Coordinates of C-alpha atoms and ligand atoms in Angstrom, one line a residue:
M1 CA -25.1 25.3 32.4
A2 CA -22.4 26.1 29.9
A3 CA -20.2 23.2 31.2
K4 CA -23.1 20.9 31.0
S5 CA -23.8 21.7 27.4
L6 CA -20.1 21.3 26.6
V7 CA -20.2 17.8 28.1
S8 CA -23.2 16.9 26.1
V9 CA -21.6 18.2 22.9
L10 CA -18.3 16.5 23.5
P11 CA -19.2 13.0 22.3
L12 CA -20.7 14.7 19.2
L13 CA -17.4 16.4 18.5
C14 CA -15.6 13.2 18.8
L15 CA -17.9 11.6 16.4
V16 CA -17.4 14.3 13.9
F17 CA -13.7 14.0 14.4
V18 CA -13.7 10.2 13.9
S19 CA -15.9 10.4 10.8
I20 CA -13.6 13.0 9.3
Q21 CA -10.5 11.0 10.2
T22 CA -11.6 7.5 9.2
P23 CA -12.1 8.1 5.5
H24 CA -8.8 10.0 5.4
V25 CA -6.9 7.1 6.9
A26 CA -8.6 4.5 4.7
N27 CA -8.1 6.6 1.7
A28 CA -4.5 7.6 2.2
H29 CA -3.7 8.3 -1.4
G30 CA -7.1 8.6 -2.9
I31 CA -8.2 8.3 -6.5
S32 CA -5.7 11.0 -7.5
Y33 CA -2.8 8.7 -6.6
I34 CA -4.2 5.8 -8.7
N35 CA -4.7 8.3 -11.5
K36 CA -1.2 9.6 -11.2
I37 CA 0.4 6.1 -11.2
C38 CA -1.8 5.0 -14.2
Q39 CA -0.8 8.1 -16.1
R40 CA 2.8 7.3 -15.5
A41 CA 2.1 3.8 -16.7
T42 CA 0.6 5.1 -20.0
R43 CA 3.7 7.2 -20.5
F44 CA 5.9 4.2 -19.9
N45 CA 3.9 2.1 -22.3
P46 CA 1.3 3.9 -24.6
A47 CA -0.4 0.5 -25.1
I48 CA -1.8 0.9 -21.6
K49 CA -5.3 2.4 -21.6
L50 CA -5.7 5.0 -18.8
D51 CA -9.4 4.1 -18.2
F52 CA -8.7 0.4 -18.0
C53 CA -5.8 1.0 -15.5
V54 CA -7.8 3.2 -13.2
T55 CA -11.0 1.1 -13.3
S56 CA -9.1 -2.1 -12.7
L57 CA -7.1 -0.8 -9.7
Q58 CA -10.2 0.9 -8.3
T59 CA -12.0 -2.4 -7.9
V60 CA -9.5 -3.4 -5.2
P61 CA -9.9 -1.2 -2.0
E62 CA -6.3 -1.7 -0.9
S63 CA -5.2 0.2 -4.1
Y64 CA -6.0 3.4 -2.2
T65 CA -3.7 2.8 0.6
T66 CA -0.7 1.0 -0.9
E67 CA 2.5 2.0 -2.6
I68 CA 4.0 0.8 -5.9
A69 CA 4.9 -2.7 -4.7
G70 CA 1.4 -3.2 -3.3
L71 CA -0.1 -2.0 -6.6
L72 CA 2.1 -4.5 -8.4
K73 CA 0.8 -7.3 -6.3
I74 CA -2.8 -6.2 -6.7
T75 CA -2.4 -6.0 -10.5
T76 CA -0.7 -9.4 -10.7
D77 CA -3.5 -10.8 -8.6
L78 CA -6.1 -9.3 -10.9
A79 CA -4.2 -10.8 -13.9
L80 CA -4.2 -14.2 -12.2
Q81 CA -7.9 -14.1 -11.5
N82 CA -8.5 -13.0 -15.0
A83 CA -6.4 -15.7 -16.6
S84 CA -8.0 -18.4 -14.3
R85 CA -11.5 -17.4 -15.2
T86 CA -10.7 -17.3 -18.9
S87 CA -9.1 -20.7 -18.6
G88 CA -12.4 -22.0 -17.1
L89 CA -14.3 -20.3 -19.9
I90 CA -12.1 -22.0 -22.6
K91 CA -12.8 -25.4 -21.1
K92 CA -16.5 -24.8 -21.3
M93 CA -16.3 -23.5 -24.8
N94 CA -14.2 -26.5 -25.8
S95 CA -16.8 -28.9 -24.4
V96 CA -19.5 -27.5 -26.7
A97 CA -17.3 -26.8 -29.8
C98 CA -18.2 -28.9 -32.8
E99 CA -15.6 -27.9 -35.5
D100 CA -12.2 -29.5 -35.3
L101 CA -10.6 -26.2 -36.1
T102 CA -12.4 -24.5 -33.2
K103 CA -11.3 -27.2 -30.9
D104 CA -7.7 -26.8 -32.1
Q105 CA -7.8 -23.1 -31.6
L106 CA -9.3 -23.5 -28.1
N107 CA -6.7 -26.1 -27.2
T108 CA -3.9 -23.7 -28.2
C109 CA -5.6 -21.1 -26.0
L110 CA -6.0 -23.5 -23.1
N111 CA -2.3 -24.4 -23.2
A112 CA -1.4 -20.7 -23.3
Y113 CA -3.7 -19.9 -20.4
T114 CA -2.7 -22.9 -18.3
S115 CA 0.9 -21.7 -18.4
A116 CA -0.1 -18.1 -17.9
V117 CA -1.9 -19.1 -14.7
S118 CA 1.1 -20.9 -13.4
S119 CA 3.4 -18.0 -14.3
L120 CA 1.1 -15.5 -12.6
Q121 CA 0.8 -17.7 -9.5
E122 CA 4.6 -17.7 -9.3
S123 CA 4.6 -14.0 -9.8
V124 CA 2.1 -13.4 -7.0
Q125 CA 4.3 -15.5 -4.6
A126 CA 7.4 -13.6 -5.8
C127 CA 5.7 -10.3 -4.8
A128 CA 5.7 -11.4 -1.2
A129 CA 9.3 -12.6 -1.4
K130 CA 10.3 -9.5 -3.3
K131 CA 11.8 -11.7 -6.0
Y132 CA 9.6 -10.6 -8.8
D133 CA 10.7 -11.9 -12.2
G134 CA 9.6 -9.7 -15.0
A135 CA 10.3 -12.5 -17.5
K136 CA 7.4 -14.4 -16.2
L137 CA 5.1 -11.6 -17.3
G138 CA 6.6 -11.8 -20.8
V139 CA 5.5 -15.5 -20.9
V140 CA 2.0 -14.5 -20.1
L141 CA 1.9 -11.8 -22.8
D142 CA 3.2 -14.3 -25.3
G143 CA 0.5 -16.7 -24.3
A144 CA -2.3 -14.2 -24.9
A145 CA -0.7 -13.4 -28.3
Q146 CA -0.5 -17.1 -29.3
C147 CA -4.2 -17.5 -28.4
E148 CA -5.2 -14.5 -30.4
K149 CA -3.0 -15.7 -33.3
A150 CA -4.7 -19.2 -33.3
F151 CA -7.9 -17.5 -34.6
E152 CA -6.2 -15.8 -37.5
N153 CA -7.4 -18.4 -40.0
G154 CA -11.0 -18.7 -38.9
N155 CA -14.1 -16.5 -38.5
G156 CA -12.4 -14.2 -35.9
S157 CA -11.3 -14.5 -32.4
L158 CA -13.6 -16.1 -29.8
L159 CA -11.4 -14.7 -27.0
A160 CA -10.5 -11.2 -28.2
D161 CA -11.8 -9.4 -25.1
E162 CA -10.2 -11.9 -22.8
N163 CA -6.8 -11.7 -24.5
R164 CA -7.0 -7.9 -24.5
N165 CA -7.9 -7.7 -20.8
L166 CA -5.1 -10.0 -19.8
R167 CA -2.6 -8.2 -22.0
Q168 CA -3.6 -4.8 -20.4
L169 CA -3.3 -6.1 -16.9
V170 CA 0.1 -7.7 -17.5
T171 CA 1.4 -4.7 -19.3
I172 CA 0.4 -2.5 -16.3
A173 CA 2.2 -5.0 -14.1
Q174 CA 5.3 -4.7 -16.2
A175 CA 5.2 -0.9 -15.8
L176 CA 4.7 -1.1 -12.1
H177 CA 7.5 -3.7 -11.8
R178 CA 9.8 -1.2 -13.6
F179 CA 8.8 1.6 -11.3
A180 CA 9.3 -0.6 -8.2
T181 CA 12.7 -1.8 -9.2
K182 CA 13.7 1.8 -10.1
Y183 CA 12.8 2.9 -6.6
S184 CA 14.5 0.1 -4.8
K185 CA 17.8 0.6 -6.6
H186 CA 18.1 4.3 -5.5
Ligands
LIG201 C1 -10.6 -9.2 -16.4 O1 -10.2 -7.9 -15.9 C2 -11.0 -6.9 -16.5 C3 -10.4 -5.6 -16.0 O2 -10.2 -5.5 -14.6 C4 -12.4 -7.0 -16.2 O3 -13.1 -6.0 -16.9 C5 -12.9 -8.4 -16.8 O4 -14.2 -8.6 -16.5 C6 -12.0 -9.5 -16.2 N1 -12.4 -10.7 -16.9 C7 -12.5 -11.9 -16.2 C8 -12.9 -13.0 -17.1 O5 -12.2 -12.0 -15.1
LIG202 C1 -17.0 -19.8 -40.4 O1 -18.4 -19.7 -40.3 C2 -19.1 -20.4 -41.2 C3 -20.6 -20.1 -41.1 O2 -21.0 -20.0 -39.7 C4 -18.9 -21.9 -41.1 O3 -19.6 -22.7 -42.0 C5 -17.4 -22.2 -41.2 O4 -17.1 -23.5 -41.0 C6 -16.6 -21.3 -40.3 N1 -15.2 -21.4 -40.6 C7 -14.2 -21.6 -39.7 C8 -12.9 -21.7 -40.2 O5 -14.5 -21.6 -38.5

């Protein structure tokens, strides 16, 4: 009788074991790891907002299981997606803009975002090849700054949020790149 009940309980135990193990494996570092890395990033560069960093990385499930190099690729990918979407947005805005000044401003931004997208594409590829070039991130930051500056003489920036988001993501990538190269040299 006792043996029989053990047999019937065994699959149940396995199930419990599996359900305890699985989230552990899929969540190797957990949110505390992302928090820790983002806190380090804010210390490296105080312009980085902790909330923004944690929220952005959390949107990608692999962030929970990867190391610095993986987080760098994830962040670069996020920046690329961001810049691509903004580039599309600028094209749409440009097609409905009436004022010459607005069109000029949007063209400046479109140029900046077009080169940002190609720099970020190269950076994503460089992640895989472990030949990441931090200078390319600088180009992207400059582009976002140029776009923001284009609106100085008007009624305010039409792309303030987009420029801020891109700058945050790229600044986080710069911090992670720095951490990654520091590790690989030791
Ligand atoms: C850019 O990234 C930020 C943070 O991850 C997000 O909140 C925002 O919606 C993204 N914007 C675009 C246009 O993809
Ligand atoms: C600023 O806004 C006003 C009112 O909407 C408009 O008439 C003017 O042309 C705008 N100026 C610029 C530089 O965009």
